Coordinates of C-alpha atoms and ligand atoms in Angstrom, one line a residue:
Chain H
M268 CA 12.1 29.7 -12.5
P269 CA 14.5 30.3 -9.6
D270 CA 12.2 28.2 -7.3
S271 CA 12.9 25.0 -9.1
Q272 CA 16.6 25.1 -8.1
Y273 CA 17.4 22.8 -5.1
D274 CA 20.5 21.6 -3.5
L275 CA 19.1 18.2 -3.2
V276 CA 16.2 16.4 -4.9
I277 CA 15.5 13.1 -3.1
I278 CA 13.4 10.4 -4.8
G279 CA 11.6 8.3 -2.3
S280 CA 10.3 9.2 1.2
G281 CA 11.0 5.9 3.0
P282 CA 13.2 5.9 6.1
A283 CA 16.3 6.5 4.0
G284 CA 15.0 9.4 2.0
S285 CA 13.3 11.3 4.8
T286 CA 16.3 11.0 7.1
T287 CA 18.7 12.2 4.4
A288 CA 16.4 15.1 3.8
R289 CA 16.0 16.0 7.5
F290 CA 19.8 16.1 8.2
A291 CA 20.6 18.0 5.0
A292 CA 17.9 20.6 5.6
Q293 CA 18.9 21.1 9.3
Q294 CA 22.3 22.2 7.9
G295 CA 20.8 24.7 5.6
L296 CA 20.4 22.8 2.3
K297 CA 17.4 23.5 0.1
V298 CA 15.8 20.1 -0.2
L299 CA 12.9 18.7 -2.3
L300 CA 11.7 15.2 -1.2
V301 CA 9.3 13.4 -3.6
D302 CA 7.3 10.2 -3.3
K303 CA 5.0 8.6 -5.8
R304 CA 2.7 7.2 -3.2
Q305 CA -0.5 8.8 -1.8
E306 CA 0.1 7.3 1.6
L307 CA 3.7 6.6 2.6
G308 CA 4.4 3.1 3.7
A309 CA 1.3 1.7 2.0
P310 CA 0.9 -1.0 0.8
I311 CA 3.1 -2.3 3.6
Q312 CA 6.1 -4.3 2.4
C313 CA 7.8 -4.6 5.8
S314 CA 7.4 -6.2 9.2
G315 CA 8.5 -3.1 11.0
A316 CA 11.0 -4.4 13.6
V317 CA 13.6 -1.8 14.6
S318 CA 15.9 -1.3 17.6
R319 CA 15.4 1.6 19.9
H320 CA 19.0 2.8 19.5
A321 CA 18.5 2.8 15.7
L322 CA 15.8 5.5 16.3
E323 CA 17.7 7.4 18.9
E324 CA 20.9 7.5 16.9
V325 CA 19.1 9.6 14.3
G326 CA 17.2 11.8 16.7
I327 CA 13.8 10.0 16.5
T328 CA 12.0 9.8 19.9
P329 CA 9.9 6.6 20.1
D330 CA 6.3 7.8 19.7
A331 CA 3.0 6.1 20.2
E332 CA 2.0 7.5 16.8
F333 CA 3.9 4.8 15.0
I334 CA 4.6 2.1 17.6
H335 CA 2.6 -1.2 17.4
E336 CA 4.4 -2.9 20.3
P337 CA 7.6 -2.7 22.3
I338 CA 10.1 -5.6 22.0
Y339 CA 12.3 -7.0 24.7
G340 CA 14.3 -9.7 23.0
F341 CA 14.4 -12.6 20.6
G342 CA 13.4 -16.3 20.4
I343 CA 15.5 -18.2 17.8
Y344 CA 14.3 -21.6 16.7
N345 CA 15.9 -24.4 14.8
E346 CA 13.9 -26.5 12.4
K347 CA 12.8 -28.9 15.1
G348 CA 11.6 -26.2 17.4
D349 CA 14.5 -26.1 19.9
S350 CA 15.1 -22.6 20.9
T351 CA 17.5 -20.0 22.2
V352 CA 15.7 -17.3 24.1
I353 CA 17.5 -14.0 24.4
D354 CA 15.2 -12.0 26.7
Y355 CA 16.7 -8.7 27.8
R356 CA 14.1 -8.5 30.6
R357 CA 16.0 -11.3 32.2
L358 CA 19.5 -10.7 30.9
K359 CA 19.6 -7.1 31.9
A360 CA 16.7 -6.9 34.3
D361 CA 17.5 -3.5 35.7
E362 CA 17.7 -1.8 32.3
Y363 CA 15.0 -3.5 30.1
G364 CA 11.4 -4.0 30.8
P365 CA 7.9 -2.4 30.7
E366 CA 8.2 -0.9 34.1
E367 CA 8.8 2.8 34.9
G368 CA 12.5 3.7 34.4
K369 CA 13.2 0.8 32.2
K370 CA 13.1 0.7 28.4
P371 CA 12.4 -1.6 25.5
L372 CA 15.1 -3.1 23.3
G373 CA 13.2 -2.1 20.2
Y374 CA 9.8 -1.8 18.6
V375 CA 7.5 -3.2 15.9
V376 CA 6.4 -0.1 14.1
D377 CA 3.5 0.6 11.7
R378 CA 5.3 1.5 8.5
R379 CA 2.4 3.7 7.3
R380 CA 2.6 5.8 10.4
F381 CA 6.4 5.6 10.8
D382 CA 7.2 6.8 7.3
R383 CA 4.7 9.6 7.7
Y384 CA 6.2 10.6 11.0
L385 CA 9.7 10.6 9.6
M386 CA 8.5 12.7 6.6
T387 CA 6.8 15.1 9.0
Q388 CA 10.0 15.6 10.9
A389 CA 11.8 16.3 7.7
E390 CA 9.1 18.8 6.7
R391 CA 9.4 20.6 10.0
A392 CA 13.2 20.8 9.4
G393 CA 12.4 22.8 6.3
V394 CA 12.2 20.1 3.6
E395 CA 9.6 20.6 0.8
V396 CA 7.7 17.4 0.3
W397 CA 5.6 16.4 -2.8
L398 CA 3.5 13.3 -2.6
K399 CA 2.0 11.7 -5.8
T400 CA 5.2 12.7 -7.5
E401 CA 7.1 10.2 -9.5
G402 CA 10.7 10.5 -10.5
L403 CA 11.1 9.8 -14.2
S404 CA 14.8 10.4 -15.1
Y405 CA 17.6 12.8 -14.7
K406 CA 20.2 14.6 -16.8
P407 CA 23.6 15.9 -15.5
G408 CA 24.3 19.3 -16.9
S409 CA 27.5 21.2 -17.6
N410 CA 27.0 23.8 -14.8
G411 CA 27.5 21.4 -11.9
S412 CA 23.8 20.6 -11.4
C413 CA 21.4 18.2 -13.0
E414 CA 17.9 18.3 -14.3
V415 CA 15.4 16.0 -12.6
F416 CA 12.2 15.1 -14.5
L417 CA 9.2 14.5 -12.3
R418 CA 5.5 13.8 -12.8
R419 CA 3.2 15.3 -10.2
F420 CA -0.5 14.7 -10.4
N421 CA -0.2 14.1 -14.1
Q422 CA 1.9 17.2 -14.6
E423 CA 5.4 17.0 -16.0
I424 CA 7.8 19.1 -14.0
T425 CA 11.5 19.7 -14.4
V426 CA 13.6 20.8 -11.4
N427 CA 17.3 21.5 -11.0
A428 CA 19.4 19.9 -8.3
R429 CA 23.0 19.9 -7.4
V430 CA 22.7 16.3 -6.2
L431 CA 19.9 13.8 -6.9
V432 CA 19.5 11.2 -4.1
G433 CA 18.0 7.9 -5.1
A434 CA 16.2 6.6 -1.9
D435 CA 13.6 4.8 -4.0
G436 CA 13.9 1.5 -2.2
L437 CA 14.4 -2.1 -3.4
Q438 CA 12.6 -1.4 -6.8
S439 CA 15.1 1.4 -7.4
Q440 CA 15.2 2.9 -10.9
V441 CA 17.4 5.9 -10.0
G442 CA 20.5 3.7 -10.0
K443 CA 19.5 2.4 -13.4
W444 CA 19.1 6.0 -14.7
A445 CA 22.8 6.5 -14.0
G446 CA 23.8 3.1 -15.4
L447 CA 25.0 1.8 -12.1
R448 CA 25.1 -2.0 -11.7
T449 CA 22.1 -2.5 -9.4
H450 CA 21.0 -5.9 -10.4
I451 CA 20.3 -8.4 -7.6
K452 CA 20.9 -12.1 -8.2
I453 CA 17.9 -14.4 -7.9
T454 CA 19.9 -16.4 -5.4
E455 CA 20.1 -13.4 -3.1
L456 CA 16.6 -12.0 -3.2
A457 CA 14.2 -13.6 -0.7
S458 CA 10.5 -13.8 -1.7
C459 CA 8.5 -12.9 1.3
L460 CA 4.9 -13.2 2.4
Q461 CA 3.4 -12.3 5.8
F462 CA 0.0 -12.4 7.5
I463 CA -1.1 -10.1 10.3
V464 CA -3.3 -12.5 12.4
D465 CA -5.6 -12.5 15.4
Q466 CA -5.5 -15.2 18.0
V467 CA -1.8 -16.0 18.1
E468 CA -0.1 -15.2 21.4
T469 CA 3.3 -13.5 21.6
E470 CA 5.5 -12.4 24.5
G471 CA 7.3 -9.2 23.5
L472 CA 9.9 -11.2 21.6
L473 CA 10.8 -11.3 17.9
E474 CA 10.7 -15.0 17.1
I475 CA 12.8 -16.3 14.2
I476 CA 12.5 -19.8 12.9
T477 CA 15.4 -21.1 10.9
G478 CA 15.7 -24.3 8.8
H479 CA 15.5 -25.3 5.2
E480 CA 12.4 -27.4 6.1
W481 CA 10.3 -24.2 6.7
A482 CA 11.9 -21.5 4.7
P483 CA 14.6 -22.6 2.2
G484 CA 17.3 -19.9 2.0
G485 CA 15.6 -17.6 4.4
Y486 CA 13.7 -17.9 7.7
A487 CA 10.2 -17.7 9.1
W488 CA 9.1 -15.2 11.8
V489 CA 6.5 -14.5 14.4
F490 CA 6.4 -10.8 15.6
P491 CA 4.0 -9.1 18.0
K492 CA 1.9 -6.5 16.3
G493 CA 0.1 -4.8 19.2
Y494 CA -3.6 -5.0 20.2
G495 CA -3.1 -8.8 20.7
Y496 CA -2.3 -9.3 17.0
A497 CA 0.8 -11.1 15.6
E498 CA 2.5 -11.3 12.3
I499 CA 3.5 -14.6 10.8
G500 CA 5.7 -14.5 7.8
L501 CA 8.6 -16.0 5.9
G502 CA 11.0 -15.5 3.1
V503 CA 12.4 -18.1 0.7
I504 CA 15.1 -18.0 -2.0
P505 CA 13.4 -19.1 -5.2
T506 CA 16.3 -21.2 -6.5
M507 CA 16.2 -23.3 -3.3
T508 CA 12.6 -24.5 -3.7
D509 CA 10.0 -25.5 -6.3
R510 CA 7.2 -23.8 -4.4
N511 CA 6.4 -20.2 -3.8
A512 CA 6.4 -18.3 -0.5
Q513 CA 2.6 -18.7 -0.2
W514 CA 2.9 -22.4 -0.2
H515 CA 5.7 -22.4 2.4
L516 CA 3.8 -20.0 4.7
D517 CA 0.7 -22.2 4.5
R518 CA 2.8 -25.2 5.3
F519 CA 4.6 -23.4 8.2
I520 CA 1.3 -22.4 9.7
H521 CA -0.5 -25.7 9.4
H522 CA 2.3 -28.3 9.7
S523 CA 5.2 -26.9 11.8
F524 CA 5.9 -27.3 15.5
F525 CA 3.8 -24.2 15.9
K526 CA 0.6 -25.6 14.4
E527 CA -1.2 -25.9 17.7
R528 CA -0.3 -22.3 18.5
F529 CA -1.5 -21.1 15.1
K530 CA -4.6 -23.3 15.1
N531 CA -7.1 -20.5 15.7
S532 CA -5.3 -17.8 13.7
R533 CA -7.4 -15.5 11.6
I534 CA -5.8 -13.4 8.8
L535 CA -6.3 -9.6 9.1
E536 CA -3.9 -8.4 6.5
I537 CA -1.7 -9.8 3.8
Q538 CA 1.6 -8.3 2.8
G539 CA 4.8 -9.2 1.1
G540 CA 7.9 -8.1 -0.7
G541 CA 11.5 -8.9 -1.6
V542 CA 14.4 -8.8 0.8
P543 CA 17.9 -8.6 -0.6
L544 CA 20.2 -10.9 1.3
A545 CA 22.9 -9.4 -0.8
S546 CA 26.0 -7.3 -0.6
P547 CA 25.8 -3.5 -0.7
L548 CA 26.3 -2.0 -4.2
R549 CA 29.9 -1.7 -5.1
T550 CA 29.3 1.8 -6.6
Q551 CA 26.6 3.9 -5.0
Y552 CA 27.4 7.2 -6.7
A553 CA 27.7 8.8 -10.1
D554 CA 27.9 12.4 -11.4
N555 CA 25.3 14.5 -9.4
L556 CA 23.9 11.4 -7.8
I557 CA 24.1 9.1 -4.8
L558 CA 22.0 6.1 -3.6
V559 CA 20.9 5.4 -0.1
G560 CA 18.9 2.7 1.8
D561 CA 17.5 -0.3 -0.1
A562 CA 18.3 1.4 -3.4
A563 CA 22.0 0.9 -2.5
R564 CA 21.2 -2.5 -1.0
H565 CA 22.0 -1.2 2.5
V566 CA 20.3 -4.2 4.0
N567 CA 21.6 -6.5 6.7
P568 CA 22.3 -9.8 4.7
I569 CA 21.8 -12.0 7.7
T570 CA 18.6 -10.6 9.2
G571 CA 17.2 -8.9 6.1
G572 CA 16.6 -5.8 8.3
G573 CA 16.9 -2.6 6.4
I574 CA 15.2 0.1 8.6
H575 CA 18.1 0.7 10.8
T576 CA 20.6 0.8 7.9
A577 CA 18.2 3.1 5.9
L578 CA 18.1 5.5 8.9
S579 CA 21.8 5.4 9.5
G580 CA 22.5 5.6 5.8
G581 CA 20.3 8.7 5.6
Y582 CA 22.1 10.3 8.5
I583 CA 25.5 9.6 6.8
A584 CA 24.3 10.8 3.4
G585 CA 22.5 14.0 4.8
N586 CA 25.5 15.0 6.8
F587 CA 28.0 14.3 4.1
L588 CA 26.1 16.2 1.4
A589 CA 25.5 19.2 3.7
G590 CA 29.2 19.4 4.5
F591 CA 30.2 18.8 0.9
L592 CA 27.8 21.3 -0.7
N593 CA 28.3 23.9 1.9
Q594 CA 32.0 23.9 1.1
G595 CA 31.0 24.5 -2.5
K596 CA 32.5 21.3 -3.9
A597 CA 31.5 20.1 -7.4
P598 CA 29.2 17.1 -7.2
T599 CA 31.2 15.0 -9.7
A600 CA 31.3 11.2 -9.3
Q601 CA 34.9 11.5 -8.2
N602 CA 34.0 13.8 -5.4
L603 CA 30.9 11.9 -4.4
E604 CA 32.9 8.8 -3.8
G605 CA 33.6 10.4 -0.5
Y606 CA 30.0 9.6 0.5
Q607 CA 30.5 5.9 -0.1
N608 CA 33.8 5.9 1.7
C609 CA 32.2 7.5 4.7
W610 CA 29.4 5.0 4.6
L611 CA 31.8 2.1 4.3
E612 CA 33.7 3.2 7.3
E613 CA 30.7 3.8 9.5
L614 CA 28.5 0.9 8.4
G615 CA 29.3 -0.7 5.1
N616 CA 32.4 -2.7 6.0
K617 CA 30.4 -4.4 8.7
M618 CA 27.8 -5.3 6.2
W619 CA 30.3 -6.7 3.9
K620 CA 31.6 -8.9 6.7
L621 CA 28.0 -10.1 7.4
Y622 CA 27.6 -10.8 3.8
E623 CA 30.7 -13.1 3.9
V624 CA 29.3 -14.9 6.9
K625 CA 26.0 -15.4 5.2
T626 CA 27.7 -16.6 1.9
E627 CA 29.8 -19.0 3.8
I628 CA 26.7 -20.6 5.4
F629 CA 24.8 -21.0 2.1
R630 CA 27.9 -22.3 0.3
K631 CA 27.5 -25.5 2.3
N632 CA 25.9 -28.2 0.3
D633 CA 25.0 -30.3 3.3
L634 CA 21.5 -29.0 4.3
A635 CA 21.8 -30.3 7.9
E636 CA 25.1 -28.6 8.4
R637 CA 23.7 -25.4 6.9
D638 CA 20.7 -25.5 9.2
I639 CA 22.9 -25.8 12.2
Q640 CA 25.1 -22.9 11.1
L641 CA 22.2 -20.6 10.3
Y642 CA 20.6 -21.3 13.7
Q643 CA 23.8 -20.7 15.6
T644 CA 24.6 -17.6 13.6
M645 CA 21.2 -16.1 14.2
A646 CA 21.3 -17.0 17.9
S647 CA 24.8 -15.4 18.4
Y648 CA 23.9 -12.4 16.2
F649 CA 21.2 -11.3 18.6
S650 CA 23.1 -12.1 21.8
P651 CA 24.1 -9.2 24.1
D652 CA 27.8 -9.8 23.3
S653 CA 27.5 -9.9 19.5
E654 CA 30.1 -7.8 17.7
Y655 CA 27.4 -6.8 15.2
K656 CA 25.1 -5.1 17.7
K657 CA 25.4 -1.8 15.9
I658 CA 23.5 -2.9 12.8
Chain L
M521 CA 20.6 -13.5 -21.9
S522 CA 18.6 -12.4 -24.9
N523 CA 18.6 -15.4 -27.2
K524 CA 15.1 -16.2 -26.0
E525 CA 12.0 -15.2 -27.8
P526 CA 10.3 -12.0 -26.5
V527 CA 7.4 -12.6 -24.1
I528 CA 4.5 -10.5 -22.8
F529 CA 3.6 -10.8 -19.2
T530 CA 0.2 -11.2 -17.7
I531 CA -0.5 -10.5 -14.0
G532 CA -3.4 -12.0 -12.2
W533 CA -4.4 -8.8 -10.4
N534 CA -6.7 -10.7 -8.1
A535 CA -3.8 -12.4 -6.4
C536 CA -1.1 -9.6 -6.7
I537 CA -0.3 -8.2 -3.3
N538 CA 1.6 -5.2 -4.7
C539 CA 4.8 -6.3 -3.2
G540 CA 7.2 -5.0 -5.8
A541 CA 9.5 -8.1 -5.8
C542 CA 9.1 -8.5 -9.5
V543 CA 10.3 -5.0 -10.2
A544 CA 13.2 -5.6 -7.8
I545 CA 14.5 -8.6 -9.6
C546 CA 13.9 -7.4 -13.2
P547 CA 17.1 -6.8 -15.2
Q548 CA 15.3 -4.6 -17.8
E549 CA 16.2 -1.0 -18.4
A550 CA 14.7 1.6 -16.1
G551 CA 10.9 2.1 -16.4
F552 CA 9.8 -1.4 -17.2
I553 CA 7.0 -1.0 -14.7
S554 CA 3.2 -1.0 -14.8
A555 CA 0.9 1.6 -13.3
F556 CA 0.5 -0.7 -10.4
D557 CA 4.2 -0.9 -9.6
T558 CA 4.6 -4.4 -11.0
I559 CA 6.7 -5.3 -14.1
A560 CA 5.3 -3.9 -17.3
V561 CA 2.4 -5.8 -18.9
D562 CA 1.8 -3.5 -21.9
R563 CA 5.0 -4.2 -23.9
P564 CA 7.1 -7.2 -24.8
C565 CA 10.1 -8.2 -22.7
D566 CA 13.0 -9.2 -24.9
I567 CA 15.1 -10.6 -22.1
A568 CA 12.6 -13.2 -21.1
C569 CA 14.6 -14.4 -18.1
L570 CA 11.3 -15.0 -16.2
L571 CA 12.9 -14.2 -12.9
C572 CA 9.9 -12.1 -12.0
E573 CA 7.8 -15.3 -12.2
D574 CA 10.2 -17.1 -9.9
I575 CA 10.3 -14.3 -7.2
C576 CA 6.5 -13.6 -7.1
P577 CA 5.4 -14.9 -3.6
V578 CA 2.0 -15.7 -4.9
S579 CA 2.9 -17.0 -8.4
T580 CA 0.6 -14.6 -10.2
I581 CA 2.8 -13.7 -13.2
S582 CA 2.5 -15.7 -16.4
H583 CA 3.7 -15.1 -20.0
S584 CA 3.0 -15.8 -23.6
P585 CA 5.1 -15.4 -26.8
A586 CA 5.0 -11.7 -27.7
N587 CA 4.5 -12.3 -31.4
L588 CA 1.2 -14.1 -30.8
T589 CA -0.1 -11.2 -28.7
S590 CA -1.9 -8.4 -30.3
F591 CA -1.3 -4.9 -28.9
A592 CA -3.8 -3.2 -31.1
R593 CA -6.9 -2.9 -29.2
Ligands
FAD1215 C1 8.4 -8.6 4.0 C2 9.4 -7.7 4.5 C3 9.7 -7.5 5.8 C4 10.6 -6.7 6.3 N1 10.8 -6.6 7.6 C5 11.7 -5.7 8.1 C6 11.9 -5.6 9.6 O1 11.2 -6.2 10.4 N2 12.9 -4.7 10.0 C7 13.7 -4.0 9.2 O2 14.5 -3.3 9.6 N3 13.5 -4.1 7.8 C8 12.6 -5.0 7.3 N4 12.4 -5.1 5.9 C9 13.3 -4.2 5.1 C10 12.8 -2.8 5.0 O3 11.4 -2.7 4.7 C11 13.5 -1.9 4.0 O4 14.9 -2.2 4.1 C12 13.3 -0.4 4.2 O5 12.0 -0.1 3.9 C13 14.2 0.4 3.3 O6 13.9 1.7 3.4 P1 14.2 2.7 2.2 O7 13.9 4.1 2.7 O8 15.5 2.4 1.6 O9 13.2 2.3 1.1 P2 11.6 2.2 1.1 O10 11.0 2.1 2.4 O11 11.2 1.1 0.1 O12 11.1 3.6 0.5 C14 11.2 3.9 -0.9 C15 10.2 4.9 -1.2 O13 10.5 5.4 -2.5 C16 9.3 5.6 -3.2 N5 9.6 5.6 -4.7 C17 10.1 4.5 -5.3 N6 10.3 4.8 -6.6 C18 9.9 6.1 -6.8 C19 9.9 7.0 -7.9 N7 10.3 6.7 -9.1 N8 9.4 8.3 -7.6 C20 9.0 8.7 -6.4 N9 9.0 7.8 -5.3 C21 9.5 6.6 -5.5 C22 8.4 4.5 -2.7 O14 7.0 4.9 -2.9 C23 8.8 4.5 -1.3 O15 8.0 5.3 -0.4 C24 11.4 -5.9 5.4 C25 11.2 -6.0 4.0 C26 10.2 -6.9 3.6 C27 9.9 -7.0 2.1
SF4_1216 S1 5.9 -10.1 -7.4 FE1 3.8 -10.9 -7.8 S2 2.6 -10.2 -6.0 FE2 4.5 -9.0 -6.0 S3 3.9 -7.1 -7.2 FE3 4.8 -8.5 -8.7 S4 3.1 -9.6 -9.5 FE4 2.3 -8.6 -7.7

């Protein structure tokens, strides 16, 4: 069956997988992208905030198909409600704004539509996409390629790939197939819950509320969601509280300094997930295999944001693999280390630095001191002159 | 890690929001997953670290000793 021979088989069509696929296919690779879902992005496990330059960097034009609402800046709060507002409509008034000729800083996207859009772009670049197809396992062979075992609409299918890309998100199993050390510590996985609500006003800002009082180990957020809706959510580190995220979110809504603002809120959707506030994986490659996106823990450990890093990681992976395979190199673990080195240089080293900043804050035993540091770090992270603007 | 007694997990599906956090934290080997993308509920867990219960945002995972549970239905 010559048709079952691919250069790349990619497990998972989130932002990381579809971006890897698109760039690889554009450079002539034969790519199969599979996802076990029937509707990409659903059920939603994400708030959808992403910067405009993160999209443009990987050739995605902001499109009404997936945008809930444009964003112009940030409001960072401490536990008492004091805030630092970083509104680019004021800071750089000639560049940012809703008016003709000006632009937004970023967007809140609908992950269902966004992931579908990214997949469509990959498909148009020549990628073959199979939905309702689950990756089950893989087996490296002696001829330089590997067998990938899939189940598609109940049918077991085996395909051959030169490289298998694990872009299967936070719940990644692909790394485990290869025996990579993918385990996340409970002290570094935030348990998150969010409500899409009606009757809560927002002003085009991503609002982030720090403080152990409201979200131990993480933070709470209020994001604009379009159509006059908002999203209220938070993430907590389980070892820092005896209560669950649901309890903390209820308390935040009904007892925080925002209780008046939230008083008439009505819940329209309920979503959640885990966010790794962890370091990237130390080893993101094996024989015939690499990991990208959440699967490799390519997540910003300060903000928990992972869309930008998934897109950039996909860009790096797709380009690397195209260059690599087009040169006819053997996809051994040793050779594929080049991918990780590329990634570290362009992105990863900065993420390691952020991880150290984050670890330093949570190493403090004094909660008040920790609160102050987290608030200051968040405020400076989003300021126009932050050294970390790129991720 | 594994000097604990094996357990079998039960998920209250009514509260589960399909967030996948339990699978993300689970140190089990690949494939310890249910058809609904949560941790497996049809076989015993011999690690019994119970981290999935800690991470669940809506606390809808519970467990009982595996040897008391009958799999034969
Ligand atoms: C509550 C919450 C809020 C968040 N908010 C933000 C935010 O505002 N901004 C931001 O930048 N990031 C945010 N994140 C993080 C962001 O969602 C992730 O970092 C991002 O989705 C990672 O993209 P990915 O492509 O690596 O993985 P995913 O988007 O998780 O995609 C993985 C894909 O793989 C598929 N898959 C998994 N296993 C298999 C298999 N065996 N076979 C076939 N397919 C498989 C899944 O169905 C899925 O489609 C948030 C996360 C959470 C939990
Ligand atoms: S962590 Fe809880 S809510 Fe999330 S998928 Fe698992 S059981 Fe369901």
